[in-house]
Tab-separated table of C-alpha atoms in Angstrom:
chain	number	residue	atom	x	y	z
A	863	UNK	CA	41.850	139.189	112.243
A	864	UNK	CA	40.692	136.935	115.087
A	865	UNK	CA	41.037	139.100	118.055
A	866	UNK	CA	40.224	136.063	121.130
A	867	UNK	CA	43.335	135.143	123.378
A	868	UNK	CA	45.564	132.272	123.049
A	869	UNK	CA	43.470	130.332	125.316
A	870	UNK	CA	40.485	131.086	123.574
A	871	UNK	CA	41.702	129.640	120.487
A	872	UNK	CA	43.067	126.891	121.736
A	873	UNK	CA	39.777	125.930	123.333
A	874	UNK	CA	38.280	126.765	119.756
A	875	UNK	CA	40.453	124.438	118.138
A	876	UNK	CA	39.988	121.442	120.759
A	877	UNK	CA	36.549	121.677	120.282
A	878	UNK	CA	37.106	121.381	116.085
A	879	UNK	CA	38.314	118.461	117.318
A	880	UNK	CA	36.007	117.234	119.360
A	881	UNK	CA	33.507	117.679	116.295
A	882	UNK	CA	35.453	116.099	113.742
A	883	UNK	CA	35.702	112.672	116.337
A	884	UNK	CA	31.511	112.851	116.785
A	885	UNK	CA	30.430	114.286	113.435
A	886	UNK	CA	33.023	112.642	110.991
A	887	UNK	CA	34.363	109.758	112.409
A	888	UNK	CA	31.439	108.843	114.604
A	889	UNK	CA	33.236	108.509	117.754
A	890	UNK	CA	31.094	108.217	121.487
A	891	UNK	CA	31.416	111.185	123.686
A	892	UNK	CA	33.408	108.376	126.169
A	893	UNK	CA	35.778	107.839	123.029
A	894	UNK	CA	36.601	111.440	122.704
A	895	UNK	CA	37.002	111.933	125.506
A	896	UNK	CA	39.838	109.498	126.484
A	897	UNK	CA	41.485	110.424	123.067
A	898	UNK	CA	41.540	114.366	124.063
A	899	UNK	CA	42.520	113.450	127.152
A	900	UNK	CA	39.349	115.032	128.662
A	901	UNK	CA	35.868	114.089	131.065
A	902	UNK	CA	33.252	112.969	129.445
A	903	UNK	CA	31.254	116.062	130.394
A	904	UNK	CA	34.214	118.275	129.272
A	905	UNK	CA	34.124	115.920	125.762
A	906	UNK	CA	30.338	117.128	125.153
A	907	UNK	CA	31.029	120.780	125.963
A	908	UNK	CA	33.508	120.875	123.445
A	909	UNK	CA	31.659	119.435	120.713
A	910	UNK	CA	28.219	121.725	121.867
A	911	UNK	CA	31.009	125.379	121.208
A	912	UNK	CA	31.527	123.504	117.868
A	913	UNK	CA	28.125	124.036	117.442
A	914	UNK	CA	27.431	127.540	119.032
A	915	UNK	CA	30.182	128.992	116.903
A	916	UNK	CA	29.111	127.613	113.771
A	917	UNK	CA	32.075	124.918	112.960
A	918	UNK	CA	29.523	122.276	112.013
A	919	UNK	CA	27.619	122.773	108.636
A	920	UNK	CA	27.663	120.624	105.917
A	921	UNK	CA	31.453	120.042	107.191
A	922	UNK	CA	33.326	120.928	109.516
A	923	UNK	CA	34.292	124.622	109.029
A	924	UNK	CA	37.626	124.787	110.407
A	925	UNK	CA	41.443	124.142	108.921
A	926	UNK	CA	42.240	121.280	111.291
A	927	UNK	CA	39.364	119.193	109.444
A	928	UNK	CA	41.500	118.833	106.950
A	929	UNK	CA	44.431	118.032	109.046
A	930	UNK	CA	42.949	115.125	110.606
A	931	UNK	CA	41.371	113.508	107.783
A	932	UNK	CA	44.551	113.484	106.392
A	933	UNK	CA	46.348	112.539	109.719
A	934	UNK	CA	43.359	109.576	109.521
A	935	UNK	CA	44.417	108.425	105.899
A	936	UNK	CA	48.122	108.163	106.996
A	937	UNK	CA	47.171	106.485	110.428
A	938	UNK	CA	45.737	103.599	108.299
A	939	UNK	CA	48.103	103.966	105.237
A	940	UNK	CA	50.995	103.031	107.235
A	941	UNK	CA	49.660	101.502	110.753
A	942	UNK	CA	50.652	103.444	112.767
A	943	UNK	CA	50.060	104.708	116.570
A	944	UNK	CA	49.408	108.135	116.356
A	945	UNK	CA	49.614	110.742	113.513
A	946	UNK	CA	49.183	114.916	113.944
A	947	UNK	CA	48.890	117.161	111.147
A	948	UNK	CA	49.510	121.134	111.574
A	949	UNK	CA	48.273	123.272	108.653
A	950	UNK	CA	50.696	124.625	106.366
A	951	UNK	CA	50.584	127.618	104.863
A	952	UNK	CA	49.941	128.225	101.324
A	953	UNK	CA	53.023	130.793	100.838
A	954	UNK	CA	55.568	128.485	102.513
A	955	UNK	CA	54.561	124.745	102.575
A	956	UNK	CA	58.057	124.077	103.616
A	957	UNK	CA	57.676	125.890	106.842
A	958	UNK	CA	57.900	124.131	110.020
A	959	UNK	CA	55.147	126.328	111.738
A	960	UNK	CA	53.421	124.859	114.077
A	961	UNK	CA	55.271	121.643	113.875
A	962	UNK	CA	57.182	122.625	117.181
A	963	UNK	CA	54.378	123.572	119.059
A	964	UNK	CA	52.360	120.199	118.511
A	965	UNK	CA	55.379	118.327	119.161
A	966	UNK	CA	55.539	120.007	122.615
A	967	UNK	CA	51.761	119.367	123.449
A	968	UNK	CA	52.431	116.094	123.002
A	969	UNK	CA	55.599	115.640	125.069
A	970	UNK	CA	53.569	117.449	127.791
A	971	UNK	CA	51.272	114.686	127.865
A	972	UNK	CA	53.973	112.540	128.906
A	973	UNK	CA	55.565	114.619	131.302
A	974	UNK	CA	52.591	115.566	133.252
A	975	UNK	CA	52.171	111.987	134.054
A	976	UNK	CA	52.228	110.765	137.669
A	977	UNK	CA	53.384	108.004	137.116
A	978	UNK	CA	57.572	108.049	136.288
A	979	UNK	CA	58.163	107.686	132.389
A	980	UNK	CA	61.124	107.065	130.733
A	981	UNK	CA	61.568	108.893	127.268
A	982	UNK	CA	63.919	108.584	124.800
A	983	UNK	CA	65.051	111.684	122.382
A	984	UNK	CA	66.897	112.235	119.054
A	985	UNK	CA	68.486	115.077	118.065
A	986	UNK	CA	68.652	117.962	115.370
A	987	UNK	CA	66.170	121.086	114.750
A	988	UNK	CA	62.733	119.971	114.443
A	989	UNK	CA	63.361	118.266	118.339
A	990	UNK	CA	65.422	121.327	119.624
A	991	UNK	CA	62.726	123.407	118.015
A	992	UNK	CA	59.999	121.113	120.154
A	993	UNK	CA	61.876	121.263	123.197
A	994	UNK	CA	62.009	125.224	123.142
A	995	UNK	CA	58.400	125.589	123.610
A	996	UNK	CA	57.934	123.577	126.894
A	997	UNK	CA	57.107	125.518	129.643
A	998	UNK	CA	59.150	124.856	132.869
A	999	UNK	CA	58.039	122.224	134.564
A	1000	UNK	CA	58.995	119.903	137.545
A	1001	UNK	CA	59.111	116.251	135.948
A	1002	UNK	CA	61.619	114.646	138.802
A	1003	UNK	CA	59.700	111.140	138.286
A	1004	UNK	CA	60.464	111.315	134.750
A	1005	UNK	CA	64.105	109.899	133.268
A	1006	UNK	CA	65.002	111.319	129.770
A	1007	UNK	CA	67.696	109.689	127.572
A	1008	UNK	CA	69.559	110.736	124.891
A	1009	UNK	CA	69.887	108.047	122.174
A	1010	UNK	CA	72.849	109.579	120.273
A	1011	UNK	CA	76.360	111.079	120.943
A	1012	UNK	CA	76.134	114.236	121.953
A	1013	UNK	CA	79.861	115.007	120.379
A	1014	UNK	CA	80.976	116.460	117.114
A	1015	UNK	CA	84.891	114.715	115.230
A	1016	UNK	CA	86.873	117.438	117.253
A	1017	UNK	CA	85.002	116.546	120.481
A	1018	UNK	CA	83.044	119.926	120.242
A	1019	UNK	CA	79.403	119.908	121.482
A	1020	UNK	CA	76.677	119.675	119.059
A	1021	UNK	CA	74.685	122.886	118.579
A	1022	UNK	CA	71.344	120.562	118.514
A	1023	UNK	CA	71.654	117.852	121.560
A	1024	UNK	CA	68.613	118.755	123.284
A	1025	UNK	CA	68.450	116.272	126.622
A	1026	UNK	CA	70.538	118.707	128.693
A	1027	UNK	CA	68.447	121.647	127.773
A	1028	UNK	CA	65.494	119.874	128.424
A	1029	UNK	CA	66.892	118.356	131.656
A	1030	UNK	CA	67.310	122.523	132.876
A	1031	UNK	CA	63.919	122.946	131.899
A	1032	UNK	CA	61.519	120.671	133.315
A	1033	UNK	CA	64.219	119.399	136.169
A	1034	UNK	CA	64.564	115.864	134.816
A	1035	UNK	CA	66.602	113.246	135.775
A	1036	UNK	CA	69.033	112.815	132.847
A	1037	UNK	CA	71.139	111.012	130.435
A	1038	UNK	CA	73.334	112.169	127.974
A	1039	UNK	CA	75.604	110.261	125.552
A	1040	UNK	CA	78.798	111.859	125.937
A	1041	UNK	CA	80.127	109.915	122.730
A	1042	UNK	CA	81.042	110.776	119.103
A	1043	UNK	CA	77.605	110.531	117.188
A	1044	UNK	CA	80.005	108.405	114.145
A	1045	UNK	CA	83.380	106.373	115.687
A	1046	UNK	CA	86.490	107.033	113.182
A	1047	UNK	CA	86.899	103.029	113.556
A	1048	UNK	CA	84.472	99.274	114.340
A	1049	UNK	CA	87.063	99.044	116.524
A	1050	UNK	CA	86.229	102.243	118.403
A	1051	UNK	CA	82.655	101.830	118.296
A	1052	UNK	CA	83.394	98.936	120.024
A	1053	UNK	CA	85.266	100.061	122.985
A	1054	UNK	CA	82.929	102.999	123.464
A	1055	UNK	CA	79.734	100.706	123.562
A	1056	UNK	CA	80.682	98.328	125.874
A	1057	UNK	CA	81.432	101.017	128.590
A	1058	UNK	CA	79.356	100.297	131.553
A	1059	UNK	CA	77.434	103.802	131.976
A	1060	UNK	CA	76.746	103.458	127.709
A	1061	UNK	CA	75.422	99.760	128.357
A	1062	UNK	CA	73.161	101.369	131.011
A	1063	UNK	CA	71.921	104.116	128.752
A	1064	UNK	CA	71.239	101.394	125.922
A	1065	UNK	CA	69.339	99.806	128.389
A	1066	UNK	CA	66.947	102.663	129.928
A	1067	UNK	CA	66.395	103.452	125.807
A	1068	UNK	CA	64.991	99.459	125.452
A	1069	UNK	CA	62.532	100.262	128.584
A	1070	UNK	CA	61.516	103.967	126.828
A	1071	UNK	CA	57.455	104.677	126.941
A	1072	UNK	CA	57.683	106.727	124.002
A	1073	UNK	CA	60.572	108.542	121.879
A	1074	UNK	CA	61.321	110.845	119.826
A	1075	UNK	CA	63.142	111.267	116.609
A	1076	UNK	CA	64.058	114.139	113.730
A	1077	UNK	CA	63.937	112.867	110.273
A	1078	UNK	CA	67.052	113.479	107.979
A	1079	UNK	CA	67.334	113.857	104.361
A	1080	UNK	CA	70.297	112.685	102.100
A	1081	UNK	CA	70.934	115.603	99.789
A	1082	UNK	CA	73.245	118.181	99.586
A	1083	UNK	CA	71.134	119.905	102.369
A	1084	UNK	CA	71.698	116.589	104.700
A	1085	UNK	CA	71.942	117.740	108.385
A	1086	UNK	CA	74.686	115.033	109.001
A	1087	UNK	CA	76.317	117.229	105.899
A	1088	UNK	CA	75.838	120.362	107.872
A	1089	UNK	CA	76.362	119.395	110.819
A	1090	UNK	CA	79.660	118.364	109.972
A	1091	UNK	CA	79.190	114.341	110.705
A	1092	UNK	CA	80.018	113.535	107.405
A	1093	UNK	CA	81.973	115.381	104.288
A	1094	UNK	CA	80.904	116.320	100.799
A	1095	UNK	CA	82.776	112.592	99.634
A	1096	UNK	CA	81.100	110.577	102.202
A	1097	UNK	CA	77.872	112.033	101.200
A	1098	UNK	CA	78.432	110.985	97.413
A	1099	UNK	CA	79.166	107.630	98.678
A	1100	UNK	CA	76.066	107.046	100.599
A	1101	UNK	CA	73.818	108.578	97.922
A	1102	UNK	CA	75.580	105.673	95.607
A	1103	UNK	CA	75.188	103.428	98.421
A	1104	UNK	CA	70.872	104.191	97.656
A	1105	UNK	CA	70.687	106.400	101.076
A	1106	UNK	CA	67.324	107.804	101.583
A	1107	UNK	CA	67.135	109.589	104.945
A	1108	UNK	CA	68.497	108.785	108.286
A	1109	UNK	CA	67.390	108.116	111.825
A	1110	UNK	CA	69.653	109.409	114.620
A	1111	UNK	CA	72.553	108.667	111.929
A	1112	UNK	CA	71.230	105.237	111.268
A	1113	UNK	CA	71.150	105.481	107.471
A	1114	UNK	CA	67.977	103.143	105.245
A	1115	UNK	CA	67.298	103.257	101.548
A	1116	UNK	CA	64.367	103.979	100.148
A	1117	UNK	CA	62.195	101.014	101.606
A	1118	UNK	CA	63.122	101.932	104.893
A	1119	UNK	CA	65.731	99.100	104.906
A	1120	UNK	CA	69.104	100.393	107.570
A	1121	UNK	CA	71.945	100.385	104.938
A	1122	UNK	CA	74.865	97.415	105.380
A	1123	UNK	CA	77.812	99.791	104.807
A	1124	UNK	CA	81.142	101.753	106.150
A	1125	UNK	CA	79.144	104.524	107.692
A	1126	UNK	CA	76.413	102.163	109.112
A	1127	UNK	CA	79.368	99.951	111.061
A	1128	UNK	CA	80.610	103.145	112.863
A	1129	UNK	CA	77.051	104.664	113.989
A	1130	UNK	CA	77.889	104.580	118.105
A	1131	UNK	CA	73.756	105.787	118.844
A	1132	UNK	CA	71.157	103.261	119.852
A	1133	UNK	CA	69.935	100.635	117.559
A	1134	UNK	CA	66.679	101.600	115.786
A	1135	UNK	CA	63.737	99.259	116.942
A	1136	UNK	CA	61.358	98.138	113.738
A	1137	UNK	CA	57.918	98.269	114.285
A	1138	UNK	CA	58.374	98.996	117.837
A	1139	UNK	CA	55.695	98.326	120.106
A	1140	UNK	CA	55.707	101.652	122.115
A	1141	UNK	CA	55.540	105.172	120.669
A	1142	UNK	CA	58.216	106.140	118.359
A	1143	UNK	CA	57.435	109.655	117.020
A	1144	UNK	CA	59.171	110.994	113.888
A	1145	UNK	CA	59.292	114.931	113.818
A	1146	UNK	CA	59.778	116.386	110.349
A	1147	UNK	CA	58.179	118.268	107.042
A	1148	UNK	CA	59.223	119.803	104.334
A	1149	UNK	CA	59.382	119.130	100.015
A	1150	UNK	CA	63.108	117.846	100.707
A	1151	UNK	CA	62.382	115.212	103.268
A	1152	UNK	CA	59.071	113.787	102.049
A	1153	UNK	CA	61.185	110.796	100.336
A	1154	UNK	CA	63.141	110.243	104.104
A	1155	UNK	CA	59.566	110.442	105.558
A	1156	UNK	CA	57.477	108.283	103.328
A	1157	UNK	CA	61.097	105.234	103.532
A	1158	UNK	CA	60.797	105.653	107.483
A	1159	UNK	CA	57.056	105.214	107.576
A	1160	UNK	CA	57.186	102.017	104.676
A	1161	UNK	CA	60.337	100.539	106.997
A	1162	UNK	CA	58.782	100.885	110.596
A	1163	UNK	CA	61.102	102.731	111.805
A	1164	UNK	CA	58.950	105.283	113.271
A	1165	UNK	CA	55.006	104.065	114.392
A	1166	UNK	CA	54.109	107.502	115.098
A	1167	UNK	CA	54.426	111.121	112.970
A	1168	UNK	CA	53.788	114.833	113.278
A	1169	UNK	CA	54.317	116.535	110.214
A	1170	UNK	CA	52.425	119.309	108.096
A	1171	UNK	CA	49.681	119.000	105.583
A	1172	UNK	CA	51.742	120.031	102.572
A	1173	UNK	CA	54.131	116.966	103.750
A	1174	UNK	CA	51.221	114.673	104.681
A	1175	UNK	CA	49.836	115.209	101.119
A	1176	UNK	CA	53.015	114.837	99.207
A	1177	UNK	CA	53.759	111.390	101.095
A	1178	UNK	CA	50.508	110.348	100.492
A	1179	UNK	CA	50.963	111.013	96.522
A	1180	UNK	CA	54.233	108.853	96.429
A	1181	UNK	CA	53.218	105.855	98.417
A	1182	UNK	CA	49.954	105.691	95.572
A	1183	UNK	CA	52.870	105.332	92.896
């Protein structure tokens, strides 16, 4: 058992990273450095405690090797922005492990900025999962913006809107969508859109500098299913309809394609931007959402991923089919 601190380890594994950019993928110190974020000076320390405690050999000696060769192979695979892979473990590859606690690192990248950013959030488990390891933080440059309805049928609150708890925790300026996340009516949808504080909160999402997105599957464990969006019959109907997964209840098909159909017309959350220019991070793993993954990635919904290795493997094995 490895008996170093939290910090310790964490400096352990930046500098696995550090080696993988110089050793593997032949990366300057100057590169590495303004991909971790770092100096320059601070990019060559890291890569010398690679050295000193034995990471580099014949490879590099570490389980995030892995993890970012195969992060590398889905970067290029689908295009995309950015890509992080956690390890799984062995025992459970459907865990989420570690998925939360990358997801925050990221997000703190953003909010630590000086300079005012405007982010734009999903909802459901993976995302309140993310948002429950930030520290608290004082981020009142930053504006954060929900991009779906925050309200269940019966006008309850959903469990898993995460802006306001967010907003408590790093002292945001906020947005929430106060709106049903699926209208019983076009005609509804309608009305509630062109409301003028929703037409403002459509357009803070267009001028978002990243966002970030959960990943649902359509099977009988759908989170619009448990979540009570949608009922065991309207579930049957958009697995006929060729439903894959779904993006903040925007439902595609297995190419990624958004679905023309009943459930589609009623969706009140933001439209979903393909191929967006800015950072669009999908947040999910797991055996029963690698087919929702692998359509979002082939559509462009999302330009950006942080999944785990058993996921990153098993998408990587269907899009060779």
């Amino acid at each position: 058992m490895d008996n170093r601190s939290t910090t310790e380890l964490k400096r352990l594994e930046d500098a696995a990273r550090a080696a993988w950019l110089y050793y593997v993928a032949k990366n300057t110190q100057d590169e590495i450095a303004q991909k971790l974020e770092v100096s320059r000076q601070s990019a060559q320390r890291l890569v010398a405690l690679a050295v000193t405690e034995g990471l580099i050999k014949v490879r590099l000696d570490h389980p995030i090797a892995q993890c970012m060769e195969l992060a590398q192979q889905i970067k290029n695979k689908f295009a995309l922005l950015d890509c992080e892979i956690v390890p799984s473990d062995p025992a459970t590859p459907d865990s989420n492990h570690g998925l939360a606690q990358c997801s925050a690192t990221i997000l703190e990248r953003y909010l630590k900025s000086e300079t005012p950013k405007t982010l734009a959030f999903g909802t459901g488990r993976a995302l309140k999962a993310c948002i429950d390891e930030l520290p608290s933080m004082q981020c009142q440059q930053h504006k954060i913006v929900s991009l779906v309805g925050n309200m269940m049928a019966d006008g309850s609150a959903s469990a898993f809107d995460i802006v306001v708890t967010m907003a408590n925790r790093i002292n945001a300026k906020h947005f929430p969508m106060p709106l049903p996340v699926i209208a019983s009516s076009i005609s509804e949808k309608n009305t509630l859109q062109n409301l003028q504080p929703v037409k403002s909160i459509f357009s803070l999402i267009e001028q978002a500098d990243a966002t970030f997105v959960g990943i649902g599957q359509i099977t009988d464990s759908s989170p619009l299913l448990l979540d009570g969006f949608i009922n065991d019959s309207e579930l049957s109907h958009l697995k006929n309809d060729g439903a894959y997964g779904e993006i903040v209840s925007w439902l595609y098909d297995q190419n990624g394609h958004l679905l023309s159909n009943a459930t589609n017309d009623r969706v009140v959350s933001a439209p979903l931007t393909i191929n967006a220019s800015k950072p669009v991070y999908g947040i999910a793993a797991g055996s029963d959402k690698v087919p929702a993954i692998h359509a979002a990635l082939k559509g462009k919904l999302i330009n950006s991923l942080i999944t785990n290795e058993y996921t990153a493997k098993a998408i990587l094995a269907l899009s060779s089919k």
